[in-house]
Amino acid sequence: MSDLDVVSLRKEYPTRGEPLVVLQQADLALNAGENLAIIGPSGSGKSTLLYCLGALESPTSGGVALDGQNPFELAEPQLADFRNRKIGFIFQDHHLLPQLSVLENVLVPTLAGGAASNEAVERAKYLIDGVGLTSRISHRPAELSGGERQRVAVARSLIHQPRLLLADEPTGNLDRTNAETIGRLLLDLQSQENAMLIAVTHSMELAEMFAARRSLDDGRLT
Ligand code: ADP
Ligand code: MG
């Protein structure tokens, strides 16, 4: 058994006619410290797959187990907690809150229980340093470049030391140089933190930086 096991994952979306089958029999296994890029064209089901892995969408059938736990067996409050503690998400668009500083944005996932602890603030500063933004720590997103915003999103995704980092087209809005920087940062931090990283992308350049690559073809991982 691996740290992440995905078995025969199937996802259909209902339509007025036949259901739309986006994933069929997708299988994968990953262990702590490993990274994987999944390549597929637009519409191939990359985001759907990540949302199922991140327990944001329930699969139609098949199983996901992270550290032996199937998140879809959990009731909502436990499921939200599982997602918050075990999974870090990075989206194509950074999803930062415009009124908050860099430091506050990185701390957002820790605020569910009230004010940020000293420990959380220390961890946030450590991660902000790790993405090279200590000199921008009190800037707001509008005062940052696109690459810098995405670096904040990377730091935020790691605040809870997630077991599994999921990145959906993380370099999709960036130029080549910034894309390479973000790819490198993601991989360096994933390795330092001994996390698992799965990125979905249509960028071959990004995928080539990863230790392993799969393609999403016709709803299957090949
Ligand atoms: P990708 O991220 O690879 O571009 P998606 O996972 O977003 O692909 O979408 C895969 C397919 O599923 C697309 O054809 C899309 O139109 C369809 N789809 C995505 N989300 C839904 C939804 N909530 N309801 C119905 N169809 C959807
Ligand atoms: Mg997508």
XYZ file of C-alpha atoms and ligand atoms in Angstrom:
250
model
C 0.000 0.000 0.000
C 1.320 3.454 -0.941
C 0.875 6.749 0.894
C -1.523 7.777 -1.861
C -3.508 5.079 -3.632
C -5.981 5.856 -6.377
C -7.842 2.824 -7.662
C -10.174 2.661 -10.655
C -11.331 6.221 -10.251
C -14.379 7.025 -12.351
C -16.065 10.384 -12.633
C -19.181 11.111 -14.622
C -21.036 14.383 -14.841
C -24.783 14.138 -15.386
C -26.116 15.753 -18.556
C -29.588 15.852 -20.080
C -28.678 12.771 -22.149
C -25.979 10.196 -21.488
C -23.696 11.098 -18.571
C -20.387 12.653 -19.557
C -17.593 10.251 -18.552
C -14.508 12.325 -17.717
C -12.415 9.765 -15.832
C -12.549 6.020 -16.241
C -10.360 3.577 -14.387
C -7.714 6.101 -13.463
C -5.114 4.452 -11.218
C -2.059 5.854 -9.521
C 0.128 5.326 -6.492
C 2.585 7.746 -4.926
C 4.775 7.811 -1.819
C 6.093 10.596 0.393
C 8.885 12.469 -1.342
C 7.679 11.578 -4.851
C 6.386 13.910 -7.531
C 4.334 13.341 -10.647
C 3.248 15.499 -13.574
C 0.039 14.625 -15.405
C -0.199 15.967 -18.915
C -3.331 16.366 -20.941
C -4.958 18.827 -23.308
C -7.676 21.223 -22.239
C -10.891 19.355 -21.419
C -9.156 16.017 -20.782
C -10.223 15.956 -17.124
C -7.091 17.235 -15.392
C -8.896 19.567 -13.001
C -11.582 16.956 -12.347
C -8.894 14.441 -11.385
C -7.200 16.899 -9.002
C -10.514 17.845 -7.406
C -11.235 14.158 -6.777
C -7.731 13.634 -5.337
C -8.159 16.717 -3.162
C -11.590 15.561 -1.962
C -13.279 18.637 -3.440
C -15.374 16.420 -5.772
C -16.644 12.911 -5.060
C -15.810 10.305 -7.674
C -18.679 8.323 -9.209
C -16.858 5.140 -8.224
C -13.421 3.950 -7.303
C -11.289 4.856 -4.359
C -8.787 7.350 -3.056
C -6.759 6.576 0.068
C -4.334 9.069 1.581
C -2.360 7.606 4.481
C -4.894 4.781 4.465
C -7.880 7.102 4.845
C -10.615 7.298 2.217
C -11.753 10.935 2.553
C -15.127 10.178 0.974
C -16.080 8.087 4.001
C -15.783 11.160 6.232
C -18.694 13.380 7.227
C -18.415 17.061 6.238
C -16.678 18.648 9.246
C -14.048 15.869 9.343
C -13.717 16.023 5.559
C -13.025 19.773 5.682
C -10.440 19.191 8.389
C -8.817 16.372 6.384
C -8.576 18.636 3.334
C -7.209 21.544 5.330
C -4.528 19.521 7.149
C -3.453 16.982 4.552
C -3.802 18.716 1.221
C -2.284 21.863 -0.261
C -3.772 23.351 -3.430
C -2.147 25.642 -5.972
C -4.356 26.917 -8.770
C -3.548 28.529 -12.104
C -4.866 31.763 -10.704
C -3.243 32.469 -7.335
C -6.568 32.998 -5.443
C -4.922 35.441 -3.025
C -7.104 37.818 -1.024
C -6.471 41.346 -2.320
C -6.915 43.176 0.985
C -4.386 40.996 2.851
C -0.596 41.224 2.956
C 1.717 38.447 1.811
C 2.133 37.250 5.409
C -1.618 37.330 6.082
C -2.392 35.478 2.846
C 0.021 32.689 3.765
C -1.634 32.458 7.193
C -5.216 32.284 5.871
C -5.498 28.454 6.066
C -4.562 28.606 9.770
C -7.262 31.099 10.735
C -10.172 28.607 10.942
C -9.588 28.277 14.678
C -9.174 32.040 15.339
C -6.005 34.145 15.438
C -2.753 32.746 14.010
C -0.467 31.140 16.599
C 3.157 32.255 16.995
C 4.138 28.905 15.562
C 2.046 29.517 12.445
C 3.558 32.985 12.017
C 7.068 31.519 12.305
C 6.249 28.828 9.756
C 4.732 31.417 7.392
C 7.871 33.573 7.614
C 10.043 30.531 6.990
C 8.043 29.637 3.870
C 7.984 33.237 2.621
C 11.751 33.218 2.941
C 11.824 29.897 1.093
C 9.990 31.431 -1.882
C 12.278 34.478 -1.797
C 9.727 37.089 -0.716
C 10.925 38.226 2.704
C 11.432 41.733 1.325
C 7.784 41.771 0.132
C 6.187 40.381 3.283
C 3.839 43.309 3.906
C 2.977 43.943 0.255
C -0.543 43.315 -0.994
C -1.134 41.123 -4.075
C -1.691 44.177 -6.329
C 1.826 45.328 -5.428
C 3.416 42.056 -6.639
C 4.269 40.648 -10.055
C 2.411 37.602 -11.390
C 5.326 35.310 -10.572
C 5.587 36.729 -7.055
C 1.857 36.199 -6.463
C 2.169 32.574 -7.481
C 5.147 32.211 -5.111
C 2.888 33.437 -2.284
C 0.323 30.811 -3.320
C 3.035 28.144 -3.131
C 4.001 29.270 0.395
C 0.340 29.298 1.457
C -0.230 25.758 0.151
C 2.537 24.496 2.452
C 1.529 26.207 5.690
C 0.054 23.047 7.270
C 2.870 20.770 6.042
C 0.452 18.926 3.758
C 1.127 15.333 2.805
C -0.165 15.954 -0.701
C 0.366 19.062 -2.812
C -1.929 19.418 -5.808
C -1.120 21.998 -8.470
C -3.591 22.766 -11.276
C -1.746 24.419 -14.192
C 0.462 26.278 -11.694
C 2.444 28.008 -14.425
C -0.431 28.568 -16.848
C -0.472 32.352 -16.391
C 3.292 32.886 -16.267
C 6.008 33.665 -18.792
C 8.737 31.125 -19.398
C 11.230 32.394 -16.819
C 8.665 32.684 -14.052
C 7.189 29.311 -15.008
C 10.577 27.703 -14.588
C 11.114 29.421 -11.219
C 7.739 28.231 -9.914
C 8.338 24.685 -11.163
C 11.737 24.595 -9.482
C 10.372 26.056 -6.221
C 7.509 23.574 -6.101
C 9.871 20.657 -6.597
C 12.489 21.941 -4.126
C 9.926 22.591 -1.396
C 8.148 19.283 -2.027
C 11.436 17.467 -1.583
C 12.442 19.477 1.528
C 9.077 18.793 3.123
C 9.010 15.164 2.017
C 5.506 15.750 0.636
C 3.910 14.250 -2.459
C 3.357 16.608 -5.379
C 1.021 16.097 -8.314
C 0.819 18.810 -10.940
C -1.542 18.717 -13.899
C -0.500 20.761 -16.881
C -0.516 21.017 -20.638
C 3.059 22.349 -20.474
C 5.628 19.778 -21.555
C 8.345 22.113 -20.244
C 6.927 21.974 -16.731
C 6.259 18.233 -16.920
C 9.850 17.548 -17.920
C 11.093 18.943 -14.605
C 9.227 16.202 -12.698
C 10.593 12.785 -11.733
C 7.600 10.971 -13.260
C 5.052 11.776 -15.959
C 1.694 10.316 -16.925
C -0.787 11.342 -19.608
C -4.487 11.665 -19.208
C -5.960 10.071 -22.309
C -9.569 9.244 -22.818
C -10.174 9.318 -19.050
C -7.305 6.950 -18.309
C -3.812 7.591 -16.957
C -1.281 6.106 -19.339
P -9.182 20.118 -17.925
O -8.849 20.611 -16.552
O -8.271 19.028 -18.412
O -9.271 21.212 -18.931
P -11.782 19.507 -16.751
O -11.523 18.491 -15.718
O -11.986 20.907 -16.299
O -10.638 19.430 -17.865
O -13.066 19.094 -17.591
C -13.169 17.833 -18.227
C -14.507 17.749 -18.961
O -15.563 17.726 -18.008
C -14.784 18.944 -19.852
O -15.365 18.445 -21.031
C -15.741 19.780 -19.070
O -16.591 20.494 -19.914
C -16.495 18.773 -18.246
N -16.899 19.304 -16.921
C -16.067 19.827 -15.981
N -16.748 20.176 -14.861
C -18.062 19.841 -15.099
C -19.276 19.950 -14.344
N -19.277 20.421 -13.096
N -20.424 19.504 -14.937
C -20.414 18.997 -16.170
N -19.311 18.866 -16.936
C -18.147 19.289 -16.423
Mg -8.398 22.496 -15.819
